[in-house]
Each structure stands twice: as C-alpha cells, then as structure tokens.
Tab-separated table of C-alpha atoms in Angstrom:
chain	number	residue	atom	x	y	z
O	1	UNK	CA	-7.561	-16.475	-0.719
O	2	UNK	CA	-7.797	-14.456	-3.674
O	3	UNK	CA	-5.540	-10.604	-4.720
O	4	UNK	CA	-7.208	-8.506	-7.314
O	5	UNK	CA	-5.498	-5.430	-8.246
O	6	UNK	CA	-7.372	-2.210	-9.889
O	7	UNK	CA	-5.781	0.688	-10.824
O	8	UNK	CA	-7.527	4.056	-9.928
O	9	UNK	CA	-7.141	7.690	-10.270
O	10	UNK	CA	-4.704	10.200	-11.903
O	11	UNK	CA	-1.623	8.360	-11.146
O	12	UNK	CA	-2.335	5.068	-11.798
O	13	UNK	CA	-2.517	3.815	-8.280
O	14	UNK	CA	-3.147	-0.080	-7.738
O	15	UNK	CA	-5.753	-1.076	-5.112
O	16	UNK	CA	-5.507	-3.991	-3.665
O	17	UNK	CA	-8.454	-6.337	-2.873
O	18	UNK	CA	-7.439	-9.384	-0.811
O	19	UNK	CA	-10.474	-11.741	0.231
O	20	UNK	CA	-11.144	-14.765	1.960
O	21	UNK	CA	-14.260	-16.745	3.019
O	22	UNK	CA	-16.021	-14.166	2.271
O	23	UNK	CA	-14.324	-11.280	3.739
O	24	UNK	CA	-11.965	-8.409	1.995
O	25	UNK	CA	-9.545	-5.757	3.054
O	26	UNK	CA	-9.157	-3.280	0.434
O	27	UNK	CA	-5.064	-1.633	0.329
O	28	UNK	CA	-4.407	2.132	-1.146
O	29	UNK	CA	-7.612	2.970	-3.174
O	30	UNK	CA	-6.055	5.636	-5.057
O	31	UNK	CA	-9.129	6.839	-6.991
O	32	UNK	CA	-12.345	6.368	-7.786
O	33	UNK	CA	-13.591	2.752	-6.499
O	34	UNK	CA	-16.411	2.321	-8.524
O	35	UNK	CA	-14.266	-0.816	-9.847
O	36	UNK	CA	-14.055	-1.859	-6.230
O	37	UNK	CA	-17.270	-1.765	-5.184
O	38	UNK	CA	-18.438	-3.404	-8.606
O	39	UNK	CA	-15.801	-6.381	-7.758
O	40	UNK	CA	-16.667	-6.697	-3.935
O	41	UNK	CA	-20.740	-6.783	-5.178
O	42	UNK	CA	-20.087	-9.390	-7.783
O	43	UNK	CA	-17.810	-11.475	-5.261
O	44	UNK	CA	-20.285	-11.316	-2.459
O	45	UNK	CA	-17.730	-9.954	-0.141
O	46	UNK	CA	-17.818	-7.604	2.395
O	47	UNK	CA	-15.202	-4.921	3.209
O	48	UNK	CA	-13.970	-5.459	6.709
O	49	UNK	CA	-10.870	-2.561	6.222
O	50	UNK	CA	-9.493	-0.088	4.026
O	51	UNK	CA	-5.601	-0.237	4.760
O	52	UNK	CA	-3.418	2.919	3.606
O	53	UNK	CA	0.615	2.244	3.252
O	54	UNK	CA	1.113	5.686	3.712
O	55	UNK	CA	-0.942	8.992	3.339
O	56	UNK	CA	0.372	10.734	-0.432
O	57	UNK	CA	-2.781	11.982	-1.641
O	58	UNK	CA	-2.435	9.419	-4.620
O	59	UNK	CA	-3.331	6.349	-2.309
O	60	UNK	CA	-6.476	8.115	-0.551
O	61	UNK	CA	-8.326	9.760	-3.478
O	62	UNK	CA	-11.178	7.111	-2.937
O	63	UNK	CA	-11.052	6.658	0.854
O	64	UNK	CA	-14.037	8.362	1.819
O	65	UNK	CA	-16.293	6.966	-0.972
O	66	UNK	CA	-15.608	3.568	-0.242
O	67	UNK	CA	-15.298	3.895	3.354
O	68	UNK	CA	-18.949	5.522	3.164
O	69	UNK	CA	-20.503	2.523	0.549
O	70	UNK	CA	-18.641	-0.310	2.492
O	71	UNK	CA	-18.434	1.471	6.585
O	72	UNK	CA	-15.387	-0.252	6.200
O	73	UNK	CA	-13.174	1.611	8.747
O	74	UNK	CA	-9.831	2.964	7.369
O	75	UNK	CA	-6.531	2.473	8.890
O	76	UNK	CA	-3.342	5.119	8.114
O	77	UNK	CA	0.274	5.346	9.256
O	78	UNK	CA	0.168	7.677	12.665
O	79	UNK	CA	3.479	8.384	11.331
O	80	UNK	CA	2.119	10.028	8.519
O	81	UNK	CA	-0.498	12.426	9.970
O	82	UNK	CA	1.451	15.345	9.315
O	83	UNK	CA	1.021	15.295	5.869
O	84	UNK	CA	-2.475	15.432	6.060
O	85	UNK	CA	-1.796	19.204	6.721
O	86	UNK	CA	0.310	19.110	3.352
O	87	UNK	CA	-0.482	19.434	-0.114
O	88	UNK	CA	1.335	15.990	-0.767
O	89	UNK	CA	-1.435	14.306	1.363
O	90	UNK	CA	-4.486	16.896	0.935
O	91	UNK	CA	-3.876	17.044	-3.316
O	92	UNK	CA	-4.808	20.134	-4.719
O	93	UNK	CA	-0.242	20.526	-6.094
O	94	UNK	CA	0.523	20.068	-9.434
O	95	UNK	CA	-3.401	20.715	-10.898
O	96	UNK	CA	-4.322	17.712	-9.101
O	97	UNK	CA	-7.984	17.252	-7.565
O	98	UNK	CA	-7.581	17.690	-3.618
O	99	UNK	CA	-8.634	14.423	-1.398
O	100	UNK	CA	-11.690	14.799	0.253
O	101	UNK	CA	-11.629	14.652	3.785
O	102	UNK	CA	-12.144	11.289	5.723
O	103	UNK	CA	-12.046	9.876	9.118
O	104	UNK	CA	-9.469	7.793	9.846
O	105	UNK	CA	-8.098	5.763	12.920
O	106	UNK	CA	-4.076	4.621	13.626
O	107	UNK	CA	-3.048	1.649	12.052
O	108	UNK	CA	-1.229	-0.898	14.716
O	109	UNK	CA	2.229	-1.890	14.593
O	110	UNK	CA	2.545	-5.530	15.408
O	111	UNK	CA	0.319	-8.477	14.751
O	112	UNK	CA	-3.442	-7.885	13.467
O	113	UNK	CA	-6.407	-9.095	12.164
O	114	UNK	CA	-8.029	-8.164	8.936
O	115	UNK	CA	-10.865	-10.076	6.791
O	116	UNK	CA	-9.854	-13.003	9.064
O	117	UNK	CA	-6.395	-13.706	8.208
O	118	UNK	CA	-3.743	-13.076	10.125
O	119	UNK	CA	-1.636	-9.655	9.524
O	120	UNK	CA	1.732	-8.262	10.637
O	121	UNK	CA	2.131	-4.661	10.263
O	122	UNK	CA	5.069	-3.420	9.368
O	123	UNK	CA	6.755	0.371	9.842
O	124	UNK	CA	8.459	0.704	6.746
O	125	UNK	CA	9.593	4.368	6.730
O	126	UNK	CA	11.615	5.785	3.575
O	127	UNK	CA	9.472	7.157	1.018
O	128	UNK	CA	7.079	8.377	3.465
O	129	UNK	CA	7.543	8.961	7.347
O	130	UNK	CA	5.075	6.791	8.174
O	131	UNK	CA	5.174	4.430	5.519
O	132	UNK	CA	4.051	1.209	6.549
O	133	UNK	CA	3.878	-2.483	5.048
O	134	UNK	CA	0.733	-5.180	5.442
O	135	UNK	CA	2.139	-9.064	5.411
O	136	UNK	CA	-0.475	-11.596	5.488
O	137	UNK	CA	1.803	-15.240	5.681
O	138	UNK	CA	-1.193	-16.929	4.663
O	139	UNK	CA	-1.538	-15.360	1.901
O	140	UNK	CA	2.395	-14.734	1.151
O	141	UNK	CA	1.350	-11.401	0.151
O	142	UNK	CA	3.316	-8.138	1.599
O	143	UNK	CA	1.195	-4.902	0.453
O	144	UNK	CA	4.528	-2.187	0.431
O	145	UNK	CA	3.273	0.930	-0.775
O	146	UNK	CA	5.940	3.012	-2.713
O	147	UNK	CA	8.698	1.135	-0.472
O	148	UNK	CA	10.023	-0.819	-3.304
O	149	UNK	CA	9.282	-1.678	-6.963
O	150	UNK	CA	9.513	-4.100	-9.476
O	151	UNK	CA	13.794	-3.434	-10.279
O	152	UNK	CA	13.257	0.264	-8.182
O	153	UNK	CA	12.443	2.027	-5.171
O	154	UNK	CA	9.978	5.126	-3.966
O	155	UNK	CA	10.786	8.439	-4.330
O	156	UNK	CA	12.552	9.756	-1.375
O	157	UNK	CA	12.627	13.518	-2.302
O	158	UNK	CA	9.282	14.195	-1.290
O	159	UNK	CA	9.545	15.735	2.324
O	160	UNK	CA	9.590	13.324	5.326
O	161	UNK	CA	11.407	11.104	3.053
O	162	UNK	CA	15.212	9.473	3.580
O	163	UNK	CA	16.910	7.229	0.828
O	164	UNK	CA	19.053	5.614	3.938
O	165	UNK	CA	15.964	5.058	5.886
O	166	UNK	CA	14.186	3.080	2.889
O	167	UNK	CA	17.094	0.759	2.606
O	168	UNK	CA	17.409	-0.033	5.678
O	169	UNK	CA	13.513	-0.523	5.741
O	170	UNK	CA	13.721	-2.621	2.719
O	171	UNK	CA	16.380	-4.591	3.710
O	172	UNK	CA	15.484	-5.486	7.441
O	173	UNK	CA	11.548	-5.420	7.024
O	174	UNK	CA	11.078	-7.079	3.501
O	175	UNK	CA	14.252	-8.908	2.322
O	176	UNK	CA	13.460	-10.970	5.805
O	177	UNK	CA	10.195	-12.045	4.785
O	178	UNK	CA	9.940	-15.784	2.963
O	179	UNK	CA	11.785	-15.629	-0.707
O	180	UNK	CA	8.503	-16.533	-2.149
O	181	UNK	CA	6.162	-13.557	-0.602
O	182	UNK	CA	4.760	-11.511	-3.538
O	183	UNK	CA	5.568	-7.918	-3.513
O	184	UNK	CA	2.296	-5.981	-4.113
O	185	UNK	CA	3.666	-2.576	-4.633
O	186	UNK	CA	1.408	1.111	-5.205
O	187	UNK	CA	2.251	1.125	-8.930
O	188	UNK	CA	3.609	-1.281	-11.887
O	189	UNK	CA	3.827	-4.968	-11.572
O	190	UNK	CA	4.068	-7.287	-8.734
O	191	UNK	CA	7.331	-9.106	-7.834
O	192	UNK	CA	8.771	-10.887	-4.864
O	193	UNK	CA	11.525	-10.805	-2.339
O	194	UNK	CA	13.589	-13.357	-3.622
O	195	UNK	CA	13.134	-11.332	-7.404
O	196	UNK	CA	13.754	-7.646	-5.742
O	197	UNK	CA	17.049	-9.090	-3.551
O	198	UNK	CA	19.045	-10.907	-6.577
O	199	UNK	CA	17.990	-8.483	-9.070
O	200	UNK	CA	17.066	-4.717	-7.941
O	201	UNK	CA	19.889	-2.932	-9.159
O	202	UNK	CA	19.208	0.236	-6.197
O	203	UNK	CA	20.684	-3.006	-3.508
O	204	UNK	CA	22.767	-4.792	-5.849
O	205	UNK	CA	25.300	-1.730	-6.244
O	206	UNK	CA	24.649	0.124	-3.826
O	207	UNK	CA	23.456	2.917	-4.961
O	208	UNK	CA	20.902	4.394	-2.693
C-alpha cells in the first residue's frame, strides 16, 4: 500500500492517491489532475474511485476531468448536496473559477470497498454538513477533509457549519481510531491521532 499526496488548484488542496496491487482511489482532487493522471500512468494503476470529504468547491475543481480520463465513479457526502446549489460548492465567490459540473453518486455510511481494501466511512459533520471521513485499517490511513489539522481544525463559519458539531465529530469519530492512524487532512501536513489528541491546542483547552 502506497499514499501520495499532490497538491492542486487555487487553494492548495492535497489529493490523495492511495493504491494497492494495482488499484487506486483518488481523495479530494482539488484542481487540475494532470499530476494525477501522470502518477496513476507511471504507476500502472487504475482509478477504481474518486472519494470527496465534503463538497467546498476547493476539493472538486478536478472531479470531472479525472472522473472523465479514469471513468472512475465519484462518491460525495449526500449530506452535502445542498451546497452544490451554493457558491461555496459551485466556485465562481471570491474571483474564483466555478467547478464544472459532474455526476456524482452518494457515498455510503458504513463499511466499503475501494481499490480492494477495506473502508469505513465515516460522517464527520462540522466544517461541512456532510463532511465525511475515509479509514482504511489496512492502510492506517483516515482521509478527514477540513475536519481537523495538523495543531487546528476546519473552518466552521462557512454555512452548514457548527464548531460543537466538529468536536464532537473529532472526538468520537477520529480520536477513537488506533493512536497510530495517519491523519491525511485537505491542506498542510499529515499527522496522527495520537499527535492531534496530546497536542491540538483547539481540544487541549477547550476552546472550540
């Protein structure tokens, strides 16, 4: 199993690429893909998803190219399909470029499948409505999003979003997961939960 991280598009998304045997599921590509497809080509791998953590037009910029080089289906929070009627998940606020359009289908909630590993999918709501988290055990990977951060948290002034509902996400859904599970978060570095739950000052004090 092998995580390679690319970071697309006007606000420095990261992408995530896991793969295995062959297979890849692609998390948040925020931008162009070009990188993507250029990594998948040169790995042999073929795209079996493209996962979103939640539907802030900065994590779909490059959903319908890749989706349309790979036919990789795409998977989005159903809690976040109202924002798709929103400048925060069409683009165009701000002077930045609006998304263009894809089809998309619900990700599940539960246990799941994806480039052959096993994946549990997590509603993690807080910065988003919808917002939801990918763990793959086998890979002690969790994919969060903008749920948490290396020593910080999402926004949770963007609308649909609740600073008591992201703690209470963060601390029931990902402080529960193994110590050693690597946080791969939507921007900035990795980190994991044992890190984020001694040292992230936004649990330590208090002071969401």
């Amino acid at each position: 199993m092998y995580i390679e991280s690319f970071n697309l598009g006007p606000l420095e998304t990261n992408c995530h690429v896991l793969s295995h045997e062959g297979l890849a599921v692609a998390v948040d590509p925020g931008g162009d893909p070009t990188e993507v497809l250029e990594h998948l080509r040169a790995q042999k791998l073929s795209l079996t998803h493209i996962l979103v953590t939640h539907l802030h037009f900065d994590h779909i910029y490059g959903c319908a190219r890749l989706a349309r080089a790979t036919l990789a289906p795409i998977l989005t929070p159903a809690g976040d399909a109202g924002l798709m009627r929103t400048e925060l998940g069409q683009g165009g606020m701000f002077g930045f470029p609006t998304v263009e359009p894809f089809e998309s289908s619900p990700a599940p909630e539960g246990p799941a499948v994806f480039a052959g590993l096993q994946c549990l999918c997590l509603a993690t709501p807080g910065h988003s409505p919808g917002s939801m988290t990918y763990y793959f055990p086998q890979a002690g990977a969790a994919f969060v999003g903008d749920l948490i951060f290396y020593r910080s948290v999402g926004r949770t002034d963007f609308p649909g979003g609740s600073a008591a509902t992201l703690k209470q996400s963060v601390q029931e859904k990902i402080f529960t997961l193994p110590g050693e599970t690597v946080l791969y978060s939507g921007h900035g570095l990795e980190t994991t939960v044992d890190s984020e739950r001694t040292h992230n000052p936004f649990f330590l004090h208090d002071m969401l």
